[in-house]
mmCIF file of C-alpha atoms in Angstrom:
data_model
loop_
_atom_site.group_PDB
_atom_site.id
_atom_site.type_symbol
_atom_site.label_atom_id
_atom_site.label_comp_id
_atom_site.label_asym_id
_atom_site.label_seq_id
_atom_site.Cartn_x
_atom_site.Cartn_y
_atom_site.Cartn_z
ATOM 1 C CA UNK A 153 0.000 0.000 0.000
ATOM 2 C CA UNK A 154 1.470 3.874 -1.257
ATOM 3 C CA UNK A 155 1.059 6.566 1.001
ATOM 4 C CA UNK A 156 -1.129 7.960 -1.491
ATOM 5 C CA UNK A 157 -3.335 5.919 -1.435
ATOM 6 C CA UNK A 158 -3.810 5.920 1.798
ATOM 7 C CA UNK A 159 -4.373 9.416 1.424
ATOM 8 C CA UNK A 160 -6.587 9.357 -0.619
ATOM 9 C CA UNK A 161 -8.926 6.536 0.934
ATOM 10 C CA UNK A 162 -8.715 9.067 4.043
ATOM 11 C CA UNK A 163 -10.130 12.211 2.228
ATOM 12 C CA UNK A 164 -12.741 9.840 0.757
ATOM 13 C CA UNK A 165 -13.796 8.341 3.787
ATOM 14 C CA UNK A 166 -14.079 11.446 5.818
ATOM 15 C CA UNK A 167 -16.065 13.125 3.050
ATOM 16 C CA UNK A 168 -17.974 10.471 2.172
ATOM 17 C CA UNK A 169 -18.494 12.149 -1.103
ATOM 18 C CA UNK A 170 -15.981 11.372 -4.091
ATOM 19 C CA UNK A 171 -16.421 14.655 -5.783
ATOM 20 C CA UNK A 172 -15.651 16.764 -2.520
ATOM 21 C CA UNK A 173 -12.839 14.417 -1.939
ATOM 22 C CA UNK A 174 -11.173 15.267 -5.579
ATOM 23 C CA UNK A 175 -11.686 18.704 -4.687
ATOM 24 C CA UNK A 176 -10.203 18.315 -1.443
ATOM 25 C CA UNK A 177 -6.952 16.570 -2.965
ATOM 26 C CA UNK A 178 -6.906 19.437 -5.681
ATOM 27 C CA UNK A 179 -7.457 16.437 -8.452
ATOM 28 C CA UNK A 180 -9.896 15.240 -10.457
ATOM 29 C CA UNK A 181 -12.943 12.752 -9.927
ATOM 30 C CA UNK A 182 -12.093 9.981 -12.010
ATOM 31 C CA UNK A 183 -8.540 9.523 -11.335
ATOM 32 C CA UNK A 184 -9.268 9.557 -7.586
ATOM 33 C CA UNK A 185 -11.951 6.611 -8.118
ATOM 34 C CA UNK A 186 -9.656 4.750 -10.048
ATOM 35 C CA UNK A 187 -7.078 4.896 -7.195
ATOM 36 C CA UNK A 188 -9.853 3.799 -4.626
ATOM 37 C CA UNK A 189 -10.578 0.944 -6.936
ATOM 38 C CA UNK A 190 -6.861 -0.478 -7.303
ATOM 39 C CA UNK A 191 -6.367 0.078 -3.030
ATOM 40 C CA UNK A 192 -9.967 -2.450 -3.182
ATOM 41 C CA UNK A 193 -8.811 -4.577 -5.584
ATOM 42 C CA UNK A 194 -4.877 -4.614 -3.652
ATOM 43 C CA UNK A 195 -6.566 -5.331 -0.290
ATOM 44 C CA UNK A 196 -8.513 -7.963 -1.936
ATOM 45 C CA UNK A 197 -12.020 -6.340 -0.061
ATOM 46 C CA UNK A 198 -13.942 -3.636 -0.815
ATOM 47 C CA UNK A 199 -13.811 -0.314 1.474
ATOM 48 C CA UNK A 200 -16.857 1.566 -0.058
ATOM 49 C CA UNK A 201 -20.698 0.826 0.011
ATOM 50 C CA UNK A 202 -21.476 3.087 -3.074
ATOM 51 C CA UNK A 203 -25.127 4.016 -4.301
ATOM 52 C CA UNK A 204 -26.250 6.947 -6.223
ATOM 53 C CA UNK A 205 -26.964 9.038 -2.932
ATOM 54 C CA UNK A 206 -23.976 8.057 -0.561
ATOM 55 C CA UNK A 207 -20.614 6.275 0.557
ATOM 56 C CA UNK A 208 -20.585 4.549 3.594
ATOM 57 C CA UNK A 209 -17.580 2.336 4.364
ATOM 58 C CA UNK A 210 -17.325 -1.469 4.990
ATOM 59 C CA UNK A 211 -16.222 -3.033 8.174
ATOM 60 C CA UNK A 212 -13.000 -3.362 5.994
ATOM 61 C CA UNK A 213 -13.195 0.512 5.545
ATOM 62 C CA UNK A 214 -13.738 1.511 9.174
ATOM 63 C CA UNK A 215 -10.782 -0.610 10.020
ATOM 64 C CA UNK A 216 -8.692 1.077 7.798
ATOM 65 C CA UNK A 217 -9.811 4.553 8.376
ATOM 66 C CA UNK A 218 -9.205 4.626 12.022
ATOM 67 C CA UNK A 219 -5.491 3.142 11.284
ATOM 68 C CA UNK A 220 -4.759 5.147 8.453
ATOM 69 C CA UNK A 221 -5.445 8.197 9.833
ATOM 70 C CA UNK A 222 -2.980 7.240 13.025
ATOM 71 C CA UNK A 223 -0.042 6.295 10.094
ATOM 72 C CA UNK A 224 -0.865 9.081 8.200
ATOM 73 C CA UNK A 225 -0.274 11.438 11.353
ATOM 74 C CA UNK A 226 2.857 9.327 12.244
ATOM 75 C CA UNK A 227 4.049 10.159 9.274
ATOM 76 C CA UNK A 228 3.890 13.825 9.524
ATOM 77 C CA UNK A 229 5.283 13.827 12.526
ATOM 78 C CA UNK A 230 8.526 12.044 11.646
ATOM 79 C CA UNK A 231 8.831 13.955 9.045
ATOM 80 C CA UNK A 232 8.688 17.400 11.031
ATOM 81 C CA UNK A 233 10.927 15.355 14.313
ATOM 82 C CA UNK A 234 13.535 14.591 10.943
ATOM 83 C CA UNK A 235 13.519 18.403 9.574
ATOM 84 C CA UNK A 236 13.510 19.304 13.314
ATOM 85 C CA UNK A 237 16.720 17.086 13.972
ATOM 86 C CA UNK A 238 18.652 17.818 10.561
ATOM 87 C CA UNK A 239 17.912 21.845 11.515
ATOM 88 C CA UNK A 240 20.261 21.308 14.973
ATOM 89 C CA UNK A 241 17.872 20.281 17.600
ATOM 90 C CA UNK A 242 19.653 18.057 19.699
ATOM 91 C CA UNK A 243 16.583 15.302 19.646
ATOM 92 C CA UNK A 244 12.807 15.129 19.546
ATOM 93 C CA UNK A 245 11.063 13.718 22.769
ATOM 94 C CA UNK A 246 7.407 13.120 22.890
ATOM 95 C CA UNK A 247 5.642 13.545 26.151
ATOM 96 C CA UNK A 248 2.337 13.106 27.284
ATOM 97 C CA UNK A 249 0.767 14.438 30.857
ATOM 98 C CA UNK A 250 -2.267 13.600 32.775
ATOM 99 C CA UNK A 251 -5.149 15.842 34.082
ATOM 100 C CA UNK A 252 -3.839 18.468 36.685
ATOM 101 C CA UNK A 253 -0.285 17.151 36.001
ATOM 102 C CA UNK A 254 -0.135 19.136 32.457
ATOM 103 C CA UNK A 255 -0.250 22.560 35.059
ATOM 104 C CA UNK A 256 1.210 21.046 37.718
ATOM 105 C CA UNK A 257 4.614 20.237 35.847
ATOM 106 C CA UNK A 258 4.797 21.124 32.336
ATOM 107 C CA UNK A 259 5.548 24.636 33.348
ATOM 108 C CA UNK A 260 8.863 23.986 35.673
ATOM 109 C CA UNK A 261 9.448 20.913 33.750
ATOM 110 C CA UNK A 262 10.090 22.791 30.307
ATOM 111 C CA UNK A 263 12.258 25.407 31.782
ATOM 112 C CA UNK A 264 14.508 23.275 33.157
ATOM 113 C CA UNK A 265 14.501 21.076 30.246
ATOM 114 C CA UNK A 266 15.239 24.573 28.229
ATOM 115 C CA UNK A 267 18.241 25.712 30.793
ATOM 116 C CA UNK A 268 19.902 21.784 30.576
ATOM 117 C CA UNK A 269 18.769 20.408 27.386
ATOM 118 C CA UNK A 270 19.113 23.364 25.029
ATOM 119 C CA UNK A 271 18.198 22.289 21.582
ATOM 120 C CA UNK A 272 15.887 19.584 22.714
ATOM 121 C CA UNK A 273 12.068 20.003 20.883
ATOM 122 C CA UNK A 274 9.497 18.750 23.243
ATOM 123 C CA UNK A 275 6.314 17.594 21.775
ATOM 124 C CA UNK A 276 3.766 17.915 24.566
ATOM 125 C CA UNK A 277 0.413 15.946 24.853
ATOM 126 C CA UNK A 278 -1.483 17.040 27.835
ATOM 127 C CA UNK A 279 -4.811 16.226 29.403
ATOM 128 C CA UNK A 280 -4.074 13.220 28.427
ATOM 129 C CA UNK A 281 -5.498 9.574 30.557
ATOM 130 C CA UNK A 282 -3.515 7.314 31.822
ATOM 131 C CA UNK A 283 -5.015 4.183 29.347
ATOM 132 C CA UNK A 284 -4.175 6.008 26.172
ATOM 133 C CA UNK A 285 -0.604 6.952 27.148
ATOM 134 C CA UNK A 286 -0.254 3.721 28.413
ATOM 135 C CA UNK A 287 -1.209 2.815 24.682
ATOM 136 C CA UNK A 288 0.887 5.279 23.217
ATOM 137 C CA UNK A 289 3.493 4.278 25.269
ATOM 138 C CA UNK A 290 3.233 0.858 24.220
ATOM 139 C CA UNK A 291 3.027 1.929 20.240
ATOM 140 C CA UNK A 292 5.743 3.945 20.470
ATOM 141 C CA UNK A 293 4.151 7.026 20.056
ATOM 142 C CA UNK A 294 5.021 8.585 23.065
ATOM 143 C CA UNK A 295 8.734 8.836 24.890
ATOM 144 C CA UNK A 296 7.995 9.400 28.340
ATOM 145 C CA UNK A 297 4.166 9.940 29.859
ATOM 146 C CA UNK A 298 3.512 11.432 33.651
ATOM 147 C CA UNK A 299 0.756 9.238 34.755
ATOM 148 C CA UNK A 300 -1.553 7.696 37.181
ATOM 149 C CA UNK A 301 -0.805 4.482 38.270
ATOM 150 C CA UNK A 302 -2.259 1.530 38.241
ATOM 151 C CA UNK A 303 -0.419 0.439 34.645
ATOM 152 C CA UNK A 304 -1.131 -2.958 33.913
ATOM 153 C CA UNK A 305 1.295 -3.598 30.716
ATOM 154 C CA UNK A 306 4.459 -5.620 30.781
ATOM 155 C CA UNK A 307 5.813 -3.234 28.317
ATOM 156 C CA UNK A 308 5.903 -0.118 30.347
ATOM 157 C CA UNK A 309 8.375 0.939 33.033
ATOM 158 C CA UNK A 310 7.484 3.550 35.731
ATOM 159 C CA UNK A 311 9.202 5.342 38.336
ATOM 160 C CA UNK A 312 7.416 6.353 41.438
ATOM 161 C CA UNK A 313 7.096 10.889 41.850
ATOM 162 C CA UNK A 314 4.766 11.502 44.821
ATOM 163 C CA UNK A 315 1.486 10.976 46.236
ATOM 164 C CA UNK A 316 -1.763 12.919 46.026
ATOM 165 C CA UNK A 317 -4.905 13.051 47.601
ATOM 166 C CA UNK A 318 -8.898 13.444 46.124
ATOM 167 C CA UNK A 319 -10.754 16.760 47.553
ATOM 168 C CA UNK A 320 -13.837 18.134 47.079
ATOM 169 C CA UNK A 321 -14.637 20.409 44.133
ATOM 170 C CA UNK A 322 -18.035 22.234 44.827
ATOM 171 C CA UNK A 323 -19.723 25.082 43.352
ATOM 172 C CA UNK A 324 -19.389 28.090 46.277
ATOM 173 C CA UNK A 325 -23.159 28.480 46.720
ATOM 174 C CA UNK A 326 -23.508 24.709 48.145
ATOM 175 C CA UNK A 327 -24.348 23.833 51.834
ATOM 176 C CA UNK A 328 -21.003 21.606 51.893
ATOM 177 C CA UNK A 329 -18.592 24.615 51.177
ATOM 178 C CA UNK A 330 -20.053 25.992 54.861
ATOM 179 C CA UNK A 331 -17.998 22.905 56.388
ATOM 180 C CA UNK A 332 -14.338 22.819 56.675
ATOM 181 C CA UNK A 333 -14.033 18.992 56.015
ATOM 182 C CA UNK A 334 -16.167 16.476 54.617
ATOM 183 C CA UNK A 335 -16.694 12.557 54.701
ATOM 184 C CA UNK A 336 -17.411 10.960 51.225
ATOM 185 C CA UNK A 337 -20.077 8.859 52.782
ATOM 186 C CA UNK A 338 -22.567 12.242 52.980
ATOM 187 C CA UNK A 339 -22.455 12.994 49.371
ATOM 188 C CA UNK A 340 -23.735 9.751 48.534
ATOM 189 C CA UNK A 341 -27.202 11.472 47.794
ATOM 190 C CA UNK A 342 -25.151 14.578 45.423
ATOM 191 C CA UNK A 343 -24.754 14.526 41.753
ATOM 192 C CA UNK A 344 -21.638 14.236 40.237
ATOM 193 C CA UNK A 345 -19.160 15.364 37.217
ATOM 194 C CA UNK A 346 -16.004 13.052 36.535
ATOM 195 C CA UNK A 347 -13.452 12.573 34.460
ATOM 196 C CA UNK A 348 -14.455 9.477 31.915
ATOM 197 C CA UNK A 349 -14.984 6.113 32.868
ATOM 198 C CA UNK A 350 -11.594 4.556 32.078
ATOM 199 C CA UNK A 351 -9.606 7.064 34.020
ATOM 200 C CA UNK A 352 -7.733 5.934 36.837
ATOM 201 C CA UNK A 353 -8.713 8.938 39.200
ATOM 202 C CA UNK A 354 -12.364 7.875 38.590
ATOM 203 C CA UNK A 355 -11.680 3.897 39.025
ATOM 204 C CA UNK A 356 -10.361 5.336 42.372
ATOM 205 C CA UNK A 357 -13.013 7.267 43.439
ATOM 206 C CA UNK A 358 -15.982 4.952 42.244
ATOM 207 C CA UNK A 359 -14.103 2.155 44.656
ATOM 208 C CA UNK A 360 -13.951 4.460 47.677
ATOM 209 C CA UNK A 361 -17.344 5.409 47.322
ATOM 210 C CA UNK A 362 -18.273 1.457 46.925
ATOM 211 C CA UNK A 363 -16.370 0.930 50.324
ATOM 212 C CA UNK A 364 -18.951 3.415 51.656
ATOM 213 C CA UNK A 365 -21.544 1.840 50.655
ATOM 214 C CA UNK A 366 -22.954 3.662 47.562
ATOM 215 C CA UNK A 367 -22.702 4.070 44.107
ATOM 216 C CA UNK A 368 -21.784 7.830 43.086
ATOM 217 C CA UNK A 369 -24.655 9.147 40.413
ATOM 218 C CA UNK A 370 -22.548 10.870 37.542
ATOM 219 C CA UNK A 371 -24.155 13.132 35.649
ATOM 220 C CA UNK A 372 -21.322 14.131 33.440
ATOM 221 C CA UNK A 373 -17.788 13.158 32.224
ATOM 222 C CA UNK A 374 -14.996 15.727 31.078
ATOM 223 C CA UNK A 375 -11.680 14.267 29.795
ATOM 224 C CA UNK A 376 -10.017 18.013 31.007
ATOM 225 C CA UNK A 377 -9.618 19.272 34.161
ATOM 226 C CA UNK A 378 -10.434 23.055 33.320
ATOM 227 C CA UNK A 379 -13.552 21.194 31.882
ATOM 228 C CA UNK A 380 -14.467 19.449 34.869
ATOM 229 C CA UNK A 381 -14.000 22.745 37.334
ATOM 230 C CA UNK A 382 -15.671 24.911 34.509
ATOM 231 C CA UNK A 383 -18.970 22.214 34.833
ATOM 232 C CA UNK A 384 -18.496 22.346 38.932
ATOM 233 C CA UNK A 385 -18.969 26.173 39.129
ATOM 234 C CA UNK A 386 -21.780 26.049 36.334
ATOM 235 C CA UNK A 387 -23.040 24.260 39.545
ATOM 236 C CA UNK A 388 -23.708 20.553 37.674
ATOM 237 C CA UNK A 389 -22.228 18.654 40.421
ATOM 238 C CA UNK A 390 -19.417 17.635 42.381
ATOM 239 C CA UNK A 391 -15.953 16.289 41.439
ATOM 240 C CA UNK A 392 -13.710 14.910 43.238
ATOM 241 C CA UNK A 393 -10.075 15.967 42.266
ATOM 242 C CA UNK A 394 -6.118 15.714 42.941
ATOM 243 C CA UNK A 395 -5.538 17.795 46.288
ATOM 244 C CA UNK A 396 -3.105 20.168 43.323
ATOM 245 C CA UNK A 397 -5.806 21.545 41.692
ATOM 246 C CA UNK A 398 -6.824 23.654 44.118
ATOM 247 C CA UNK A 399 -3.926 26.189 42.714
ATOM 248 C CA UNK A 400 -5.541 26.495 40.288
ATOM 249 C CA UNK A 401 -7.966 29.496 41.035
ATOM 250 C CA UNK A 402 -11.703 28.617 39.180
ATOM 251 C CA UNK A 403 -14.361 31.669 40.119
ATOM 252 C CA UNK A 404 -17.563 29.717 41.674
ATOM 253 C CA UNK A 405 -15.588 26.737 43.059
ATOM 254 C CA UNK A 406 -14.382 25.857 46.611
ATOM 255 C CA UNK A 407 -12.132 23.032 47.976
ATOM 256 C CA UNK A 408 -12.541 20.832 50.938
ATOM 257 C CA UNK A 409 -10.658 17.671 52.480
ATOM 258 C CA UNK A 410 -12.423 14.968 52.692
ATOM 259 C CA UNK A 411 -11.738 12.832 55.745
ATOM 260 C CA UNK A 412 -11.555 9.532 54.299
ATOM 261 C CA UNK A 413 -10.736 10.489 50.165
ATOM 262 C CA UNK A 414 -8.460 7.694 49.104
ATOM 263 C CA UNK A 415 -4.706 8.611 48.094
ATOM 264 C CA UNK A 416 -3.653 8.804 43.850
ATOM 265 C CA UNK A 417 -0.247 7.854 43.174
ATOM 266 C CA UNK A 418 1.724 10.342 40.332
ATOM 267 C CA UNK A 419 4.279 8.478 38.417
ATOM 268 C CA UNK A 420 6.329 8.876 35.475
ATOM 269 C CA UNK A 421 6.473 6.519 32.744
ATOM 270 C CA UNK A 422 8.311 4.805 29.344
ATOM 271 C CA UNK A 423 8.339 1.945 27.523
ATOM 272 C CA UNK A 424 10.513 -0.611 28.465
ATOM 273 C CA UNK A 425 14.072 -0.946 26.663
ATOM 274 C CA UNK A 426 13.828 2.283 25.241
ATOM 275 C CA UNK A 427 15.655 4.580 27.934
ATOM 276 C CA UNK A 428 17.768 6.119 25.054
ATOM 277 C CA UNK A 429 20.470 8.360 26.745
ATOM 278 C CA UNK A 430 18.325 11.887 25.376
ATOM 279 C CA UNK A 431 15.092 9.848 27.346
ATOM 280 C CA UNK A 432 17.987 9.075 30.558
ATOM 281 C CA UNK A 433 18.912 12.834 30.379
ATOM 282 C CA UNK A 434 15.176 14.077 30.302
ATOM 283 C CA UNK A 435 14.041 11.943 33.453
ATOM 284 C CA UNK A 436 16.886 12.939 35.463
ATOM 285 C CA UNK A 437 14.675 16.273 35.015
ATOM 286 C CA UNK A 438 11.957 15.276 37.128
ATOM 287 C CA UNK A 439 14.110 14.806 40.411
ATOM 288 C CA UNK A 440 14.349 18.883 40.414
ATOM 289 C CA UNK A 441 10.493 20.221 38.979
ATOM 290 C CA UNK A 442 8.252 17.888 40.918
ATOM 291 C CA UNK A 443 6.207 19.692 42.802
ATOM 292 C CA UNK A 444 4.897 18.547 45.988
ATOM 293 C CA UNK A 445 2.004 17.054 46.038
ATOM 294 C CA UNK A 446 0.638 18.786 49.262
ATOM 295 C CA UNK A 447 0.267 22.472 50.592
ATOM 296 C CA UNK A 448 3.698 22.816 52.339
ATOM 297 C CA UNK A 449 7.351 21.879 52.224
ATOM 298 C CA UNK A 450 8.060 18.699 49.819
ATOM 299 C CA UNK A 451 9.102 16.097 50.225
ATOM 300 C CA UNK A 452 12.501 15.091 50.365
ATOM 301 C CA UNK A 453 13.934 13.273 47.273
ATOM 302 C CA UNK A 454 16.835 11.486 45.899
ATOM 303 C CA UNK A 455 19.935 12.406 44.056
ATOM 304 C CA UNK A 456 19.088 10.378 41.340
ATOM 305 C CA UNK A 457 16.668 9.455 39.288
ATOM 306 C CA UNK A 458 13.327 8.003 41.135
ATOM 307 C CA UNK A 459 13.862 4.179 41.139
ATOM 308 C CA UNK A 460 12.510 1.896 38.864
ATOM 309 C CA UNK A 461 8.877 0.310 39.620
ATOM 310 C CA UNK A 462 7.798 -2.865 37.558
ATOM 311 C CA UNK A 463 5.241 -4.430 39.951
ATOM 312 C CA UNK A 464 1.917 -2.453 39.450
ATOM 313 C CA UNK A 465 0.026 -0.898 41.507
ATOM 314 C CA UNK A 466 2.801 1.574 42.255
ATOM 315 C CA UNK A 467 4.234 1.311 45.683
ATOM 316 C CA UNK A 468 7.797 2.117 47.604
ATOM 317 C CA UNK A 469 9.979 2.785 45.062
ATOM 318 C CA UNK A 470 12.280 0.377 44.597
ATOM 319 C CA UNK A 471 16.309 0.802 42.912
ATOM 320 C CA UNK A 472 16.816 -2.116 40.190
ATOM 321 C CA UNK A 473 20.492 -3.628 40.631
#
């Protein structure tokens, strides 16, 4: 299979329409559908339904869409990491952050990376969950990812940071924000905004509010943080959130500690055998920018870099030999 056609099949699929397709490709109709036809006729299935009103696409097709579009942006990043690489930069790292993390770190973590790595280009992926770095990760798509553990994948190293806590996200107008602490077992009547379903902040919190004794009613999902906070102070619900986001100021919302909120581990993550010495360098980083996870003095930390973990759930770091 060319690149071309792969193009192609892309602009086709996500029109739906040959002739908007040609026009999108800056080519003609009938040369495009010829090029459609020999892809069909290499893959040995077809990728279009075609009738006189629409295009849909085959199983086949969807299959190849959702792919394609992955190689075709894999592509175009290699070839901007290449130019980026032949123009001087010392190396091209690609790094993904989670939730609060992107605020919490990328900040400190690119100026140091800028004063000690000059000429490194950092391609940054934030907001990011922990299940599609992990993926990413595992693909090769990603360098290095700062994470919530749990990571259940045999391919992925991680290296303990710190520990947070969940608080209390309300909208400043609710009879909780008059009390200075809660307990999760009181809002098991309130409603609820999360982050989605297969994040590991919300695995956490649905188990802690199981060990309570109730099932937490979620009437809305946000994959972003500012998201989330933005749909707490439209007063939607509550979230529950890493302890660090209260620094980040959101008009309408107030914070409180919840007496029994369960504890989310921050770790930072690569795929295993491919600590190049640029990916070494970079992770050394993190022993100077991370922040503590709690209002006060942080904690103390190591010379080097934090110790390898390969038994999941993360735990006491532990130094590999």
């Amino acid at each position: 299979m060319e690149t071309r056609h792969l193009r192609y099949f892309v602009a086709v699929a996500e029109e739906r329409h040959f002739g908007r397709a040609a026009q999108r490709l800056h080519m003609a109709q009938p040369p495009l559908s010829q090029q459609i036809k020999q892809l069909e006729e290499q893959l040995g299935t077809p990728l279009f339904e075609r009738t006189t009103r629409k295009v849909e696409l085959t199983p086949a097709g969807e299959l190849l869409l959702e792919r394609g579009r992955r190689i075709l942006q894999d592509l175009e990043e290699l070839e901007s990491d290449v130019a980026q690489v032949g123009a001087g930069a010392a190396g091209v790292l690609r790094v993904g952050f989670s939730g609060s993390a992107t605020y919490r770190l990328l900040p400190p973590l690119v100026q140091k990376a800028r004063r000690e790595l000059p000429g490194l280009k950092l391609s940054v992926h934030g907001e990011m969950l922990t299940p599609q770095m992990v993926a990413d990760l595992e693909e090769g798509r990603l360098d290095v990812a700062v994470l919530r553990p749990p990571v259940d994948s045999p391919e992925v190293d991680l290296a303990f940071l710190d520990q947070d806590r969940l608080v209390a996200a309300l909208p400043a107008d609710s009879p909780w924000a008059e009390r200075s602490q809660l307990d999760l077992a009181d809002l098991a009547g309130e409603s609820f905004v999360g982050y989605p379903a297969q994040s590991v902040v919300t695995r956490i919190f649905r188990e802690a509010c199981h060990r309570e004794g109730f099932t937490p009613r979620v009437v809305q999902e946000a994959a972003e943080t500012s998201t989330l906070l933005a749909l707490v102070a439209a007063g939607m619900g509550l979230a529950l959130v890493p302890m660090t986001t209260r620094r980040f100021a959101f008009q309408g919302i107030v914070f409180r500690p919840v007496r029994n909120a369960p504890p989310v581990d921050l770790a930072v993550a690569w795929r295993r055998g491919a600590q190049t010495p640029l990916v070494r360098r970079f992770l050394a980083l993190f022993d100077t920018v991370s922040a503590p996870a709690h209002d006060g003095a942080a904690a103390p930390r190591a010379a080097q870099p934090p110790a390898v973990v390969r038994t999941l759930p993360v735990k006491e770091p532990t130094r590999e030999d």
